[in-house]
PDB file of C-alpha atoms in Angstrom:
ATOM      1  CA  MET A 265      88.093 -23.811  53.374  1.00  0.00           C
ATOM      2  CA  ASP A 266      89.550 -26.250  55.545  1.00  0.00           C
ATOM      3  CA  LEU A 267      88.955 -26.785  59.178  1.00  0.00           C
ATOM      4  CA  VAL A 268      92.079 -24.987  60.329  1.00  0.00           C
ATOM      5  CA  THR A 269      91.185 -21.951  58.293  1.00  0.00           C
ATOM      6  CA  VAL A 270      87.655 -21.952  59.681  1.00  0.00           C
ATOM      7  CA  GLN A 271      89.022 -22.323  63.198  1.00  0.00           C
ATOM      8  CA  THR A 272      91.450 -19.506  62.585  1.00  0.00           C
ATOM      9  CA  VAL A 273      88.694 -17.284  61.200  1.00  0.00           C
ATOM     10  CA  VAL A 274      86.463 -18.200  64.147  1.00  0.00           C
ATOM     11  CA  ALA A 275      89.288 -17.506  66.569  1.00  0.00           C
ATOM     12  CA  ALA A 276      90.018 -14.215  64.821  1.00  0.00           C
ATOM     13  CA  LEU A 277      86.333 -13.319  64.944  1.00  0.00           C
ATOM     14  CA  ALA A 278      86.175 -14.291  68.600  1.00  0.00           C
ATOM     15  CA  PHE A 279      89.237 -12.141  69.272  1.00  0.00           C
ATOM     16  CA  LEU A 280      87.673  -9.306  67.308  1.00  0.00           C
ATOM     17  CA  VAL A 281      84.377  -9.638  69.182  1.00  0.00           C
ATOM     18  CA  SER A 282      86.306  -9.741  72.449  1.00  0.00           C
ATOM     19  CA  GLY A 283      88.207  -6.602  71.472  1.00  0.00           C
ATOM     20  CA  ILE A 284      85.014  -4.854  70.416  1.00  0.00           C
ATOM     21  CA  SER A 285      83.362  -5.899  73.702  1.00  0.00           C
ATOM     22  CA  THR A 286      86.343  -4.572  75.634  1.00  0.00           C
ATOM     23  CA  PHE A 287      86.280  -1.364  73.617  1.00  0.00           C
ATOM     24  CA  ILE A 288      82.528  -0.983  74.255  1.00  0.00           C
ATOM     25  CA  ALA A 289      83.018  -1.750  77.949  1.00  0.00           C
ATOM     26  CA  VAL A 290      85.821   0.837  78.208  1.00  0.00           C
ATOM     27  CA  ARG A 291      83.723   3.428  76.362  1.00  0.00           C
ATOM     28  CA  ALA A 292      80.738   2.614  78.578  1.00  0.00           C
ATOM     29  CA  PHE A 293      82.920   2.942  81.674  1.00  0.00           C
ATOM     30  CA  LYS A 294      84.294   6.279  80.479  1.00  0.00           C
ATOM     31  CA  ALA A 295      80.775   7.431  79.626  1.00  0.00           C
ATOM     32  CA  GLN A 296      79.518   6.417  83.074  1.00  0.00           C
ATOM     33  CA  LYS A 297      82.510   8.089  84.663  1.00  0.00           C
ATOM     34  CA  LYS A 298      81.753  11.243  82.675  1.00  0.00           C
ATOM     35  CA  ILE A 299      78.052  11.006  83.576  1.00  0.00           C
ATOM     36  CA  GLY A 300      79.037  10.497  87.194  1.00  0.00           C
ATOM     37  CA  ALA A 301      81.328  13.524  87.041  1.00  0.00           C
ATOM     38  CA  ASP A 302      78.561  15.507  85.350  1.00  0.00           C
ATOM     39  CA  GLN A 303      76.114  14.393  88.039  1.00  0.00           C
ATOM     40  CA  ILE A 304      78.554  15.431  90.763  1.00  0.00           C
ATOM     41  CA  LYS A 305      79.054  18.773  89.030  1.00  0.00           C
ATOM     42  CA  LEU A 306      75.282  19.205  88.680  1.00  0.00           C
ATOM     43  CA  GLN A 307      74.807  18.295  92.365  1.00  0.00           C
ATOM     44  CA  GLU A 308      77.442  20.842  93.383  1.00  0.00           C
ATOM     45  CA  GLU A 309      75.789  23.517  91.243  1.00  0.00           C
ATOM     46  CA  SER A 310      72.420  22.566  92.689  1.00  0.00           C
ATOM     47  CA  ASN A 311      73.820  22.895  96.227  1.00  0.00           C
ATOM     48  CA  LEU A 312      75.269  26.324  95.400  1.00  0.00           C
ATOM     49  CA  LEU A 313      71.937  27.446  93.972  1.00  0.00           C
ATOM     50  CA  GLN A 314      70.128  26.195  97.057  1.00  0.00           C
ATOM     51  CA  GLU A 315      72.553  28.096  99.283  1.00  0.00           C
ATOM     52  CA  ARG A 316      72.034  31.262  97.242  1.00  0.00           C
ATOM     53  CA  LEU A 317      68.267  30.839  97.352  1.00  0.00           C
ATOM     54  CA  GLN A 318      68.393  30.291 101.114  1.00  0.00           C
ATOM     55  CA  THR A 319      70.504  33.439 101.514  1.00  0.00           C
ATOM     56  CA  ILE A 320      67.989  35.414  99.446  1.00  0.00           C
ATOM     57  CA  ALA A 321      65.103  33.924 101.444  1.00  0.00           C
ATOM     58  CA  ASN A 322      66.828  34.884 104.713  1.00  0.00           C
ATOM     59  CA  GLU A 323      67.410  38.428 103.455  1.00  0.00           C
ATOM     60  CA  LEU A 324      63.774  38.711 102.389  1.00  0.00           C
ATOM     61  CA  GLN A 325      62.647  37.399 105.779  1.00  0.00           C
ATOM     62  CA  ARG A 326      64.812  40.004 107.558  1.00  0.00           C
ATOM     63  CA  GLU A 327      63.369  42.741 105.365  1.00  0.00           C
ATOM     64  CA  ASN A 328      59.868  41.452 106.041  1.00  0.00           C
ATOM     65  CA  ASN A 329      60.539  41.445 109.782  1.00  0.00           C
ATOM     66  CA  ASP A 330      61.876  45.001 109.557  1.00  0.00           C
ATOM     67  CA  LEU A 331      58.786  46.094 107.637  1.00  0.00           C
ATOM     68  CA  GLN A 332      56.526  44.417 110.170  1.00  0.00           C
ATOM     69  CA  GLY A 333      58.368  46.237 112.953  1.00  0.00           C
ATOM     70  CA  GLU A 334      57.867  49.535 111.147  1.00  0.00           C
ATOM     71  CA  MET A 335      54.195  48.745 110.576  1.00  0.00           C
ATOM     72  CA  LYS A 336      53.810  47.908 114.250  1.00  0.00           C
ATOM     73  CA  LYS A 337      55.390  51.229 115.221  1.00  0.00           C
ATOM     74  CA  LEU A 338      53.115  53.009 112.777  1.00  0.00           C
ATOM     75  CA  THR A 339      50.068  51.250 114.207  1.00  0.00           C
ATOM     76  CA  TYR A 340      51.187  52.095 117.748  1.00  0.00           C
ATOM     77  CA  GLY A 341      51.609  55.710 116.685  1.00  0.00           C
ATOM     78  CA  GLN A 342      48.134  55.801 115.172  1.00  0.00           C
ATOM     79  CA  LEU A 343      46.617  54.241 118.289  1.00  0.00           C
ATOM     80  CA  ASP A 344      48.520  56.674 120.468  1.00  0.00           C
ATOM     81  CA  PHE A 345      47.262  59.588 118.398  1.00  0.00           C
ATOM     82  CA  GLN A 346      43.669  58.313 118.488  1.00  0.00           C
ATOM     83  CA  LEU A 347      43.792  57.741 122.241  1.00  0.00           C
ATOM     84  CA  THR A 348      45.259  61.181 122.828  1.00  0.00           C
ATOM     85  CA  GLU A 349      42.570  62.738 120.666  1.00  0.00           C
ATOM     86  CA  GLN A 350      39.764  60.808 122.385  1.00  0.00           C
ATOM     87  CA  MET A 351      41.112  61.674 125.825  1.00  0.00           C
ATOM     88  CA  SER A 352      41.453  65.321 124.900  1.00  0.00           C
ATOM     89  CA  ASN A 353      37.916  65.416 123.515  1.00  0.00           C
ATOM     90  CA  ALA A 354      36.499  63.740 126.617  1.00  0.00           C
ATOM     91  CA  LYS A 355      38.396  66.137 128.880  1.00  0.00           C
ATOM     92  CA  ASN A 356      37.156  69.118 126.863  1.00  0.00           C
ATOM     93  CA  ARG A 357      33.594  67.815 127.076  1.00  0.00           C
ATOM     94  CA  LEU A 358      33.917  67.407 130.835  1.00  0.00           C
ATOM     95  CA  GLU A 359      35.237  70.951 131.175  1.00  0.00           C
ATOM     96  CA  ASP A 360      32.513  72.322 128.850  1.00  0.00           C
ATOM     97  CA  VAL A 361      29.793  70.590 130.850  1.00  0.00           C
ATOM     98  CA  GLY A 362      31.157  72.090 134.050  1.00  0.00           C
ATOM     99  CA  ILE A 363      31.247  75.584 132.552  1.00  0.00           C
ATOM    100  CA  ARG A 364      27.735  75.300 131.082  1.00  0.00           C
ATOM    101  CA  LEU A 365      26.299  74.024 134.338  1.00  0.00           C
ATOM    102  CA  MET A 366      27.893  76.899 136.236  1.00  0.00           C
ATOM    103  CA  GLU A 367      26.355  79.318 133.745  1.00  0.00           C
ATOM    104  CA  LEU A 368      23.002  77.567 134.079  1.00  0.00           C
ATOM    105  CA  LYS A 369      23.073  77.862 137.861  1.00  0.00           C
ATOM    106  CA  HIS A 370      23.780  81.590 137.666  1.00  0.00           C
ATOM    107  CA  THR A 371      21.289  82.432 134.927  1.00  0.00           C
ATOM    108  CA  CYS A 372      18.395  80.124 135.744  1.00  0.00           C
ATOM    109  CA  LYS A 373      16.369  80.806 138.866  1.00  0.00           C
ATOM    110  CA  ASP A 374      13.966  77.871 138.365  1.00  0.00           C
ATOM    111  CA  ASP A 375      13.938  74.884 140.672  1.00  0.00           C
ATOM    112  CA  PRO A 376      17.473  74.673 142.181  1.00  0.00           C
ATOM    113  CA  ALA A 377      16.985  71.008 143.136  1.00  0.00           C
ATOM    114  CA  GLU A 378      16.100  70.124 139.538  1.00  0.00           C
ATOM    115  CA  ILE A 379      19.132  72.011 138.243  1.00  0.00           C
ATOM    116  CA  GLU A 380      21.319  70.291 140.837  1.00  0.00           C
ATOM    117  CA  GLY A 381      19.991  66.835 139.807  1.00  0.00           C
ATOM    118  CA  LEU A 382      20.551  67.630 136.131  1.00  0.00           C
ATOM    119  CA  SER A 383      24.018  68.925 136.915  1.00  0.00           C
ATOM    120  CA  PHE A 384      24.966  65.779 138.799  1.00  0.00           C
ATOM    121  CA  LYS A 385      23.759  63.441 136.019  1.00  0.00           C
ATOM    122  CA  THR A 386      25.405  65.452 133.262  1.00  0.00           C
ATOM    123  CA  ILE A 387      28.756  65.751 135.011  1.00  0.00           C
ATOM    124  CA  ARG A 388      28.662  62.099 136.075  1.00  0.00           C
ATOM    125  CA  SER A 389      28.013  61.033 132.470  1.00  0.00           C
ATOM    126  CA  ALA A 390      30.916  63.158 131.189  1.00  0.00           C
ATOM    127  CA  MET A 391      33.202  61.741 133.904  1.00  0.00           C
ATOM    128  CA  GLU A 392      32.210  58.162 133.043  1.00  0.00           C
ATOM    129  CA  ASN A 393      32.924  58.814 129.357  1.00  0.00           C
ATOM    130  CA  TYR A 394      36.332  60.220 130.316  1.00  0.00           C
ATOM    131  CA  LEU A 395      37.106  57.187 132.498  1.00  0.00           C
ATOM    132  CA  ASN A 396      35.875  54.732 129.853  1.00  0.00           C
ATOM    133  CA  ILE A 397      38.442  56.059 127.396  1.00  0.00           C
ATOM    134  CA  TYR A 398      41.257  55.706 129.938  1.00  0.00           C
ATOM    135  CA  ASP A 399      40.030  52.241 130.903  1.00  0.00           C
ATOM    136  CA  SER A 400      40.127  51.187 127.231  1.00  0.00           C
ATOM    137  CA  ALA A 401      43.649  52.584 126.891  1.00  0.00           C
ATOM    138  CA  CYS A 402      44.733  50.703 130.022  1.00  0.00           C
ATOM    139  CA  ALA A 403      43.184  47.493 128.637  1.00  0.00           C
ATOM    140  CA  MET A 404      45.226  47.917 125.445  1.00  0.00           C
ATOM    141  CA  TYR A 405      48.329  48.469 127.588  1.00  0.00           C
ATOM    142  CA  ILE A 406      47.647  45.313 129.617  1.00  0.00           C
ATOM    143  CA  ASP A 407      46.983  43.262 126.456  1.00  0.00           C
ATOM    144  CA  GLY A 408      50.174  44.550 124.794  1.00  0.00           C
ATOM    145  CA  LYS A 409      48.259  46.149 121.920  1.00  0.00           C
ATOM    146  CA  ILE A 410      50.021  49.485 122.313  1.00  0.00           C
ATOM    147  CA  ASP A 411      53.638  50.453 122.898  1.00  0.00           C
ATOM    148  CA  LYS A 412      54.163  50.133 126.647  1.00  0.00           C
ATOM    149  CA  GLU A 413      56.997  52.653 126.876  1.00  0.00           C
ATOM    150  CA  ARG A 414      55.035  55.258 124.964  1.00  0.00           C
ATOM    151  CA  PHE A 415      51.976  54.586 127.135  1.00  0.00           C
ATOM    152  CA  LYS A 416      54.018  55.086 130.293  1.00  0.00           C
ATOM    153  CA  LYS A 417      55.458  58.295 128.915  1.00  0.00           C
ATOM    154  CA  ASN A 418      52.169  59.759 127.652  1.00  0.00           C
ATOM    155  CA  PHE A 419      49.443  58.454 129.935  1.00  0.00           C
ATOM    156  CA  LEU A 420      50.826  57.092 133.196  1.00  0.00           C
ATOM    157  CA  ASN A 421      50.768  60.426 135.018  1.00  0.00           C
ATOM    158  CA  GLU A 422      47.146  60.945 133.996  1.00  0.00           C
ATOM    159  CA  VAL A 423      46.212  57.463 135.253  1.00  0.00           C
ATOM    160  CA  LYS A 424      47.853  58.274 138.596  1.00  0.00           C
ATOM    161  CA  ARG A 425      46.092  61.635 138.698  1.00  0.00           C
ATOM    162  CA  LEU A 426      42.713  60.009 138.037  1.00  0.00           C
ATOM    163  CA  MET A 427      43.198  57.475 140.828  1.00  0.00           C
ATOM    164  CA  GLU A 428      44.260  60.182 143.291  1.00  0.00           C
ATOM    165  CA  ASP A 429      41.769  62.890 142.248  1.00  0.00           C
ATOM    166  CA  ASP A 430      39.053  63.423 144.872  1.00  0.00           C
ATOM    167  CA  ASN A 431      36.511  64.102 142.126  1.00  0.00           C
ATOM    168  CA  PHE A 432      37.016  60.572 140.743  1.00  0.00           C
ATOM    169  CA  LYS A 433      37.544  58.589 143.973  1.00  0.00           C
ATOM    170  CA  ASP A 434      33.918  57.419 144.077  1.00  0.00           C
ATOM    171  CA  PHE A 435      34.442  55.598 140.791  1.00  0.00           C
ATOM    172  CA  PHE A 436      37.275  53.498 142.240  1.00  0.00           C
ATOM    173  CA  GLN A 437      36.058  52.778 145.780  1.00  0.00           C
ATOM    174  CA  ALA A 438      34.133  49.568 145.220  1.00  0.00           C
ATOM    175  CA  TYR A 439      35.692  46.212 144.406  1.00  0.00           C
ATOM    176  CA  THR A 440      33.205  46.030 141.573  1.00  0.00           C
ATOM    177  CA  THR A 441      34.442  49.184 139.870  1.00  0.00           C
ATOM    178  CA  PRO A 442      33.926  48.988 136.112  1.00  0.00           C
ATOM    179  CA  TYR A 443      37.373  50.564 135.708  1.00  0.00           C
ATOM    180  CA  GLN A 444      39.449  47.519 136.670  1.00  0.00           C
ATOM    181  CA  ASN A 445      42.000  48.178 133.929  1.00  0.00           C
ATOM    182  CA  ILE A 446      42.798  51.637 135.315  1.00  0.00           C
ATOM    183  CA  VAL A 447      43.147  50.127 138.783  1.00  0.00           C
ATOM    184  CA  ALA A 448      45.427  47.348 137.479  1.00  0.00           C
ATOM    185  CA  VAL A 449      47.728  49.762 135.643  1.00  0.00           C
ATOM    186  CA  HIS A 450      47.847  52.052 138.678  1.00  0.00           C
ATOM    187  CA  LYS A 451      48.796  49.107 140.901  1.00  0.00           C
ATOM    188  CA  GLU A 452      51.502  48.047 138.451  1.00  0.00           C
ATOM    189  CA  PHE A 453      53.223  51.380 138.933  1.00  0.00           C
TER     190      PHE A 453
END
């Protein structure tokens, strides 16, 4: 082979290598472009999935909030029922004590002063128990642990009656009354 032939072969090889390099570069560019398009498509799909997941999360949060509201109402209802039952029981006990003491006074001719002292202590204890239950209910009202509208509807008149009842006035006269919650609720209304 002569020098011209070798140069021609080398030039042809160089041209061939250049063409192959160009071909590889074009294929690489197309592949990158396709990968880029695939990445964009994947990013768009990822964004759509994130939006869907956020929508589902928001719906679940709303449902959870609704359930919590229902649970709160249920708890308020249970508290209301318990308070009503406790108040009724305390009122019945107070009435029963009064009736029994009246019977005792009429049937027992022993020491009237002793019976009177026993009567006072027994009635006072029943009254304090009755007031303690209302004071606890008023504390729950003040602390927001029970439904305020339901409390107003069910118990406010009784709180007013207690504060205005001559039989209970002694319990509310002093500034140091242990029934500050009843006093506070009464003042509020």
